[in-house]
Coordinates of C-alpha atoms in Angstrom, one line a residue:
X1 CA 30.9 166.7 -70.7
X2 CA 31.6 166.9 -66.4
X3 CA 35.2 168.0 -65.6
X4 CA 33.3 169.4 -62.7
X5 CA 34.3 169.6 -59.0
X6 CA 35.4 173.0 -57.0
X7 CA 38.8 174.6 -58.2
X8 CA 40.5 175.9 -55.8
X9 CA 44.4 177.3 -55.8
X10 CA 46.6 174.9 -53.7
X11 CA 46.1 172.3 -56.3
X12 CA 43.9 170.0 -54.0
X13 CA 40.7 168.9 -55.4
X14 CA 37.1 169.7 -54.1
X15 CA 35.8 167.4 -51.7
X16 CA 32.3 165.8 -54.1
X17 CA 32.7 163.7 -56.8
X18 CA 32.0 166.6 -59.7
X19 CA 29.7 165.7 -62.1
X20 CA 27.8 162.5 -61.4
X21 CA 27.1 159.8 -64.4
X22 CA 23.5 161.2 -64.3
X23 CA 25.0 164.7 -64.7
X24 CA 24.0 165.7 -61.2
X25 CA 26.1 167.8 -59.3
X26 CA 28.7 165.9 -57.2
X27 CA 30.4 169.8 -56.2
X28 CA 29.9 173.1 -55.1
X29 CA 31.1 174.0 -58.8
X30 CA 30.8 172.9 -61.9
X31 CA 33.0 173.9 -65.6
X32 CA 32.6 172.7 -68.7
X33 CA 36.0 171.9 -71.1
X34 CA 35.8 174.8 -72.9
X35 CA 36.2 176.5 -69.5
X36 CA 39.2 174.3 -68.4
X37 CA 41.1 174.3 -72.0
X38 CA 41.2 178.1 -72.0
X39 CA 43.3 177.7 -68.7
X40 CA 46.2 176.5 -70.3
X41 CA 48.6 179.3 -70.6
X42 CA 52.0 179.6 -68.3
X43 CA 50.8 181.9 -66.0
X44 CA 46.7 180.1 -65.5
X45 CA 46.8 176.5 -65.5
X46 CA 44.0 173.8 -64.4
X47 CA 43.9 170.0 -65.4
X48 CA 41.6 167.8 -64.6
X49 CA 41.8 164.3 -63.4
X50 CA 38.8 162.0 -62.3
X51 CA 36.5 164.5 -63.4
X52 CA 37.7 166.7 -60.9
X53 CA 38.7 170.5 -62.0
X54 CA 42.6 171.0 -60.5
X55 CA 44.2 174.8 -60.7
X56 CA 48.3 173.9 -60.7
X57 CA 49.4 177.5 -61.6
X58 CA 51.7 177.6 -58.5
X59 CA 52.5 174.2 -57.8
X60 CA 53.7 173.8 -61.4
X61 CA 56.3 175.7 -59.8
X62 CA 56.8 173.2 -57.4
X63 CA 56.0 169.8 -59.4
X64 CA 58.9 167.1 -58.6
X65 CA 59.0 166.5 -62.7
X66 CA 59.6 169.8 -63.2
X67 CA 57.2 172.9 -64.7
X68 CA 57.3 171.2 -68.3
X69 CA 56.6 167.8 -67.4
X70 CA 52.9 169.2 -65.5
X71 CA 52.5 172.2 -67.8
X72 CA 52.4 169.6 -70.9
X73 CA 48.5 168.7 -69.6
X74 CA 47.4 171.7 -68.4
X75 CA 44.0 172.5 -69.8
X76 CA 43.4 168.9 -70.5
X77 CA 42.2 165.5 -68.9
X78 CA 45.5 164.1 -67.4
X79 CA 43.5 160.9 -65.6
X80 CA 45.1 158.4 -68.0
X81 CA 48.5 159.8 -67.5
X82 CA 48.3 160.6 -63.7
X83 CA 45.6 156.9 -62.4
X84 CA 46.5 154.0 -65.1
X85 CA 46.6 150.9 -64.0
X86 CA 45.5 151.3 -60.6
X87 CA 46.5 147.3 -60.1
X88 CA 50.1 148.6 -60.2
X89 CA 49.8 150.6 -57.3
X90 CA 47.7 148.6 -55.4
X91 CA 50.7 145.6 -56.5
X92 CA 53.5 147.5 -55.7
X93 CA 52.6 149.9 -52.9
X94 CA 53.1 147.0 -50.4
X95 CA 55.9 145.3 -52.0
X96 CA 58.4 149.0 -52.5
X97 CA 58.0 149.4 -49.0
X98 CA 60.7 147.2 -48.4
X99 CA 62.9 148.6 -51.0
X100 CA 62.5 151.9 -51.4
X101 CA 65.2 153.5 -48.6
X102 CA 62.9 156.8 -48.0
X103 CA 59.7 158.4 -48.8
X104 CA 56.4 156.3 -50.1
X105 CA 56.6 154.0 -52.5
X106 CA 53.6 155.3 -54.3
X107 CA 54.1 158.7 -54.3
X108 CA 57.6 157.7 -55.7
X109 CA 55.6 156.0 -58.4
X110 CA 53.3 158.7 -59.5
X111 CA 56.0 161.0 -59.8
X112 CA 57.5 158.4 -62.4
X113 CA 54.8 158.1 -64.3
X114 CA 54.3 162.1 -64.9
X115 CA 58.1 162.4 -65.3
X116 CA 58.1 159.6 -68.3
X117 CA 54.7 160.4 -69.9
X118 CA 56.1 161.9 -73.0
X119 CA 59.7 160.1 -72.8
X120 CA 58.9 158.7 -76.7
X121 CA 57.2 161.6 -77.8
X122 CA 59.7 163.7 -79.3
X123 CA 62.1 160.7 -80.2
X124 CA 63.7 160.8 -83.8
X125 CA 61.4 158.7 -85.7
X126 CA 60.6 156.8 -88.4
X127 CA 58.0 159.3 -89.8
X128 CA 60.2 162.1 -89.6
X129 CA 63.1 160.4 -90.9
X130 CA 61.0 160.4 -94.4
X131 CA 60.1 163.9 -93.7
X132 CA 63.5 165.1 -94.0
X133 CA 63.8 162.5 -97.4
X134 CA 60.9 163.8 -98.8
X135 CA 61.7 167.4 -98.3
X136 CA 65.3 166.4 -99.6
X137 CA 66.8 167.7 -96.0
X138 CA 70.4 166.5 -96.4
X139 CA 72.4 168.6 -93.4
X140 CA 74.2 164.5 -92.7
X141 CA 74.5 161.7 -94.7
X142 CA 72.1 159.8 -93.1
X143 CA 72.1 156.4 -94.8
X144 CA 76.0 156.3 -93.3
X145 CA 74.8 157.0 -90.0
X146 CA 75.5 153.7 -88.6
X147 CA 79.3 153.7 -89.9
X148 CA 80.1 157.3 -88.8
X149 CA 78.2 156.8 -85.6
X150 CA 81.4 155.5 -84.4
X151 CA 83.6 158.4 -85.0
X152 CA 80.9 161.3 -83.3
X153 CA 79.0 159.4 -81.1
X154 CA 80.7 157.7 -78.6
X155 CA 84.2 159.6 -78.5
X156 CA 82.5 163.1 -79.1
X157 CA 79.3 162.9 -77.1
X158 CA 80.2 163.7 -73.7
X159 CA 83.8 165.7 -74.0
X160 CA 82.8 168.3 -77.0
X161 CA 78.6 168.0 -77.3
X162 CA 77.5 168.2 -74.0
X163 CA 80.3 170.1 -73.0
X164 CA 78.9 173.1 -75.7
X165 CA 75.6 173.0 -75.0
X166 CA 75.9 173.5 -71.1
X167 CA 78.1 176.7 -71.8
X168 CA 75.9 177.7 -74.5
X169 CA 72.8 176.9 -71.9
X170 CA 75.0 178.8 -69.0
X171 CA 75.6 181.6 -71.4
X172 CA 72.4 181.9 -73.0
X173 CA 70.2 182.1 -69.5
X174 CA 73.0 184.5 -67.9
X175 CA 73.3 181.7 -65.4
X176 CA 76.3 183.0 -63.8
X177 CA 76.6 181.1 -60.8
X178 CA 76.4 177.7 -62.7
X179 CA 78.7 179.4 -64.7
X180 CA 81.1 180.3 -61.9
X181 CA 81.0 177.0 -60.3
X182 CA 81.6 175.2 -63.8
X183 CA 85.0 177.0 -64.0
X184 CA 85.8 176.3 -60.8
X185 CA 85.8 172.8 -61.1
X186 CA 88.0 173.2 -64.3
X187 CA 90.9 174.9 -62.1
X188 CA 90.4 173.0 -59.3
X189 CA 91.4 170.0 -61.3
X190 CA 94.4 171.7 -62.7
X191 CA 95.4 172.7 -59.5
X192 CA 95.4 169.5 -58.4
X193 CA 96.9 167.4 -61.5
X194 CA 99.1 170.2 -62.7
X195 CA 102.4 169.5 -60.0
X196 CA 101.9 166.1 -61.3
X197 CA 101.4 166.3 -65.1
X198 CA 102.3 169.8 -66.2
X199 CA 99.3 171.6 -68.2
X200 CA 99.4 169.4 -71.7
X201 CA 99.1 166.4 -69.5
X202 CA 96.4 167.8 -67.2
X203 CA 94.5 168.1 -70.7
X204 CA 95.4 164.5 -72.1
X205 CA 94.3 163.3 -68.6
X206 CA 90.9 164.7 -68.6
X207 CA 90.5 164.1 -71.7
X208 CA 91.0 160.5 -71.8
X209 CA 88.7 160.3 -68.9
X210 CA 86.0 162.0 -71.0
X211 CA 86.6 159.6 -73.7
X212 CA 86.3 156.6 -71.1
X213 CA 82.9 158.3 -70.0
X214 CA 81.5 159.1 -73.1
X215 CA 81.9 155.4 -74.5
X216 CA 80.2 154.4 -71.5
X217 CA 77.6 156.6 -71.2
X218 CA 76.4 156.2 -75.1
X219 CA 76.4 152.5 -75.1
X220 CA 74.5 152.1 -71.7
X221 CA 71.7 155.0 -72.4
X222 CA 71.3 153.8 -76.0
X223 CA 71.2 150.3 -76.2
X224 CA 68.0 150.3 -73.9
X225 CA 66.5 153.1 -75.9
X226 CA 67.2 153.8 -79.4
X227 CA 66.3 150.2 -81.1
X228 CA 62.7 150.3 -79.5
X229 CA 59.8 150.3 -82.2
X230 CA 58.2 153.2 -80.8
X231 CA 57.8 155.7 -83.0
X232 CA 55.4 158.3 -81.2
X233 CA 52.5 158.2 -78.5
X234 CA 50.1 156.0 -79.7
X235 CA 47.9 157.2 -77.0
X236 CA 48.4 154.0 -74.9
X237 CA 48.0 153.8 -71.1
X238 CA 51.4 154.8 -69.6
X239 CA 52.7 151.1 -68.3
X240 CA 52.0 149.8 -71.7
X241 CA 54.0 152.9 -73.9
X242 CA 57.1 152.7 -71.3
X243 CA 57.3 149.4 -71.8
X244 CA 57.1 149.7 -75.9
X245 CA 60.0 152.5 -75.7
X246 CA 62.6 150.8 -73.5
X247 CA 64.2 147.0 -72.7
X248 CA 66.4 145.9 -69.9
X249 CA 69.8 143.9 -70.4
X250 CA 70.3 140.9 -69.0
X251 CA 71.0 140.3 -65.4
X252 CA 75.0 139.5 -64.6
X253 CA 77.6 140.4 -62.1
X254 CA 79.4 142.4 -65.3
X255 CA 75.9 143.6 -66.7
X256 CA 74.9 145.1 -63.3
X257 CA 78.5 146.9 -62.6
X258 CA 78.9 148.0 -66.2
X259 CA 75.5 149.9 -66.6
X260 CA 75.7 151.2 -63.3
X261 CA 72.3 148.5 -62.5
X262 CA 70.7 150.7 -65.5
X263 CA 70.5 147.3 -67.2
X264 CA 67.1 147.5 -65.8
X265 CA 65.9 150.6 -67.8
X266 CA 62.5 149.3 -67.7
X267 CA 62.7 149.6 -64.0
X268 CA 64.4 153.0 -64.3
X269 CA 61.5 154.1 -66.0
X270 CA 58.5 153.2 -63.6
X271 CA 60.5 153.8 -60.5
X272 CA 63.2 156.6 -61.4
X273 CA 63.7 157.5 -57.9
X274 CA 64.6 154.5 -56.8
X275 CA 67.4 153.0 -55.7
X276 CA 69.1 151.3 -58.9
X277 CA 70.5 148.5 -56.9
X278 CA 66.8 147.4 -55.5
X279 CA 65.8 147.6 -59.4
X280 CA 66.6 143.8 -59.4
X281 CA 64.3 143.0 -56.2
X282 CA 61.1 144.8 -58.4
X283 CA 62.0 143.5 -61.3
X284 CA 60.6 139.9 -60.9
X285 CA 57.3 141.5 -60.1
X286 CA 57.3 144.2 -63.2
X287 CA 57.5 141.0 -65.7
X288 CA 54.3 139.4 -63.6
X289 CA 52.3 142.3 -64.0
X290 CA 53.3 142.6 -68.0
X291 CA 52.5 138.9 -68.3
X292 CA 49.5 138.9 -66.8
X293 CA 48.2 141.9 -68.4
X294 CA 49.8 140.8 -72.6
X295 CA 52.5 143.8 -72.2
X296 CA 55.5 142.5 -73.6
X297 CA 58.5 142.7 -71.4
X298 CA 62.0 143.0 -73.9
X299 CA 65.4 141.7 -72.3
X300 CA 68.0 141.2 -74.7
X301 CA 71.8 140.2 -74.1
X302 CA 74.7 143.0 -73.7
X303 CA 75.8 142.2 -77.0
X304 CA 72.7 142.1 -78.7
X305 CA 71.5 145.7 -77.2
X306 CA 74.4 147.2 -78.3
X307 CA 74.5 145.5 -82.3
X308 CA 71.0 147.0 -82.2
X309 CA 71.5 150.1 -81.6
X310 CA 74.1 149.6 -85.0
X311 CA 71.4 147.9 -86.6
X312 CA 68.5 150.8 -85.7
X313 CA 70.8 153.6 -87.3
X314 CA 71.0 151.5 -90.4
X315 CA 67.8 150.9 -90.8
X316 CA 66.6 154.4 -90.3
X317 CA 69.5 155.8 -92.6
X318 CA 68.1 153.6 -95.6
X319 CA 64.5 155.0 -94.9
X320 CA 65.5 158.3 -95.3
X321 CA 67.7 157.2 -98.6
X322 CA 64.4 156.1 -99.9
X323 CA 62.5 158.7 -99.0
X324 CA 65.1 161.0 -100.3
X325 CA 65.6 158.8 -104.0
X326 CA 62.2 158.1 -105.0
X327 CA 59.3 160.3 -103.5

């Protein structure tokens, strides 16, 4: 097996092709896997892509994804996750330049599909909703998901869970100065609302803003996401798995202001640095591509994302009653 080609430390690959289909050598070196998978630790990490041997311990560091999103391929082959489809690029790279508003449009892309790779595979799924029947895991009555939903999702989400874990994040990494600002902004708002509402309405106030937010931000994240068949990474090319774990909303003055243009989600996911109110200017050209290739393209109606998300948590809740009753 080639994964040949001359490693070097900026992260750039050798100039040679590596190993050649003969086996010949295409660089000045050459490694084998076994070589390249025992570099796969924080602190020593290669990849390869094309056959070509990459070493990303420092630009990890630097990676516009993030450490995790690079780190999650390091001693592998990351050419299916980092060159699928090279028809998209060569479709879109002319056609972004007159919407993205900075940078290259295909550098933009790449970056979205190393950010997304994994997006489905840690997703609560079927297969582990009957793990926790099986194993008679019962922190949550699960089969009433879908009617108790309403009472912790969308009211609680944003004002209590989020709200805990990023002090409990803050806390936990001694991250003092996120810390210090996150407090700030907590009496800057008093200070400001305070002459005007005394301290109990100051609360009520940002706390029925919260509520507003929470409602919103659960319905428009959710609806695109959480009724998707896509139980884990099936090992499909990256195009075809983002468009299995997400579905955009149909197009409508109301649609586009409500979701914030996130009603394209499908869009969101190729192109996640893009500006969401060109989504609608790519998006006749995503549904070409998926048509022309067999990859089905979802839209669904406002009304029907959001009965599906109902419909999703049902469906899974019964699954794990099942699992739970009878195996």
């Amino acid at each position: 097996m080639g994964g040949g080609g001359q490693q070097t430390e900026s992260g750039e690959p050798a100039k040679g092709g590596g190993v050649g289909p003969d086996g010949g050598l295409g660089g000045s070196a050459v490694y084998t896997w076994e070589e390249v998978q025992r570099h796969s630790h924080r602190g020593d990490q290669w990849l390869v892509i094309d056959r070509k041997v990459y070493n990303i311990t420092q630009w990890a560091k630097r990676h516009p994804g993030g450490i995790r999103v690079i780190s999650h391929f390091a001693g592998e082959d990351a050419t299916v996750s980092s060159l699928t489809m090279e028809v998209v690029d060569e479709m879109f790279c002319h056609a972004l330049q007159q919407v993205y508003l900075t940078g290259h449009p295909q550098s933009q892309f790449l970056f979205g599909r190393l950010s997304f790779q994994f997006s489905a595979a840690n997703d609560w799924n079927e297969e582990k909703i009957t793990e926790y029947g099986i194993k008679k895991l019962k922190y949550m009555p699960y089969h009433h998901q879908h009617q108790y939903f309403f009472l912790i999702g969308p009211p609680l989400i944003v004002p209590v869970f989020f709200n805990i874990q990023i002090f409990r994040t803050m806390f936990s990494q001694r991250d003092w100065v996120d810390l210090a600002w996150s407090i700030s902004f907590y009496l800057r708002f008093f200070c400001c609302y305070y002459p005007f509402f005394g301290f109990f309405g100051s609360i009520a106030l940002i706390s029925f803003v919260r509520f507003l937010e929470s409602h919103w931000f659960v319905w428009v994240t959710q609806m695109s996401h959480l009724p998707m068949e896509m139980d884990h990474e099936r090992h499909q090319d990256w195009l075809t798995m983002q468009l299995s774990a997400t579905c955009n909303i149909e197009q409508s003055t109301f649609n586009d202001w409500f979701s914030g243009h996130l009603n394209f989600q499908i869009e969101h996911h190729l192109f996640p640095t893009m500006p969401r109110h060109n989504y609608h200017l790519v998006a006749p050209l995503v549904r070409t591509l998926c048509e022309k290739h067999g990859v089905p393209y979802q839209v669904k109606t406002l009304q029907k994302g959001m009965t599906d998300v109902v419909r999703s948590l049902k469906k899974s809740g019964d699954l794990w009653l099942d699992a739970y009753l009878h195996k």
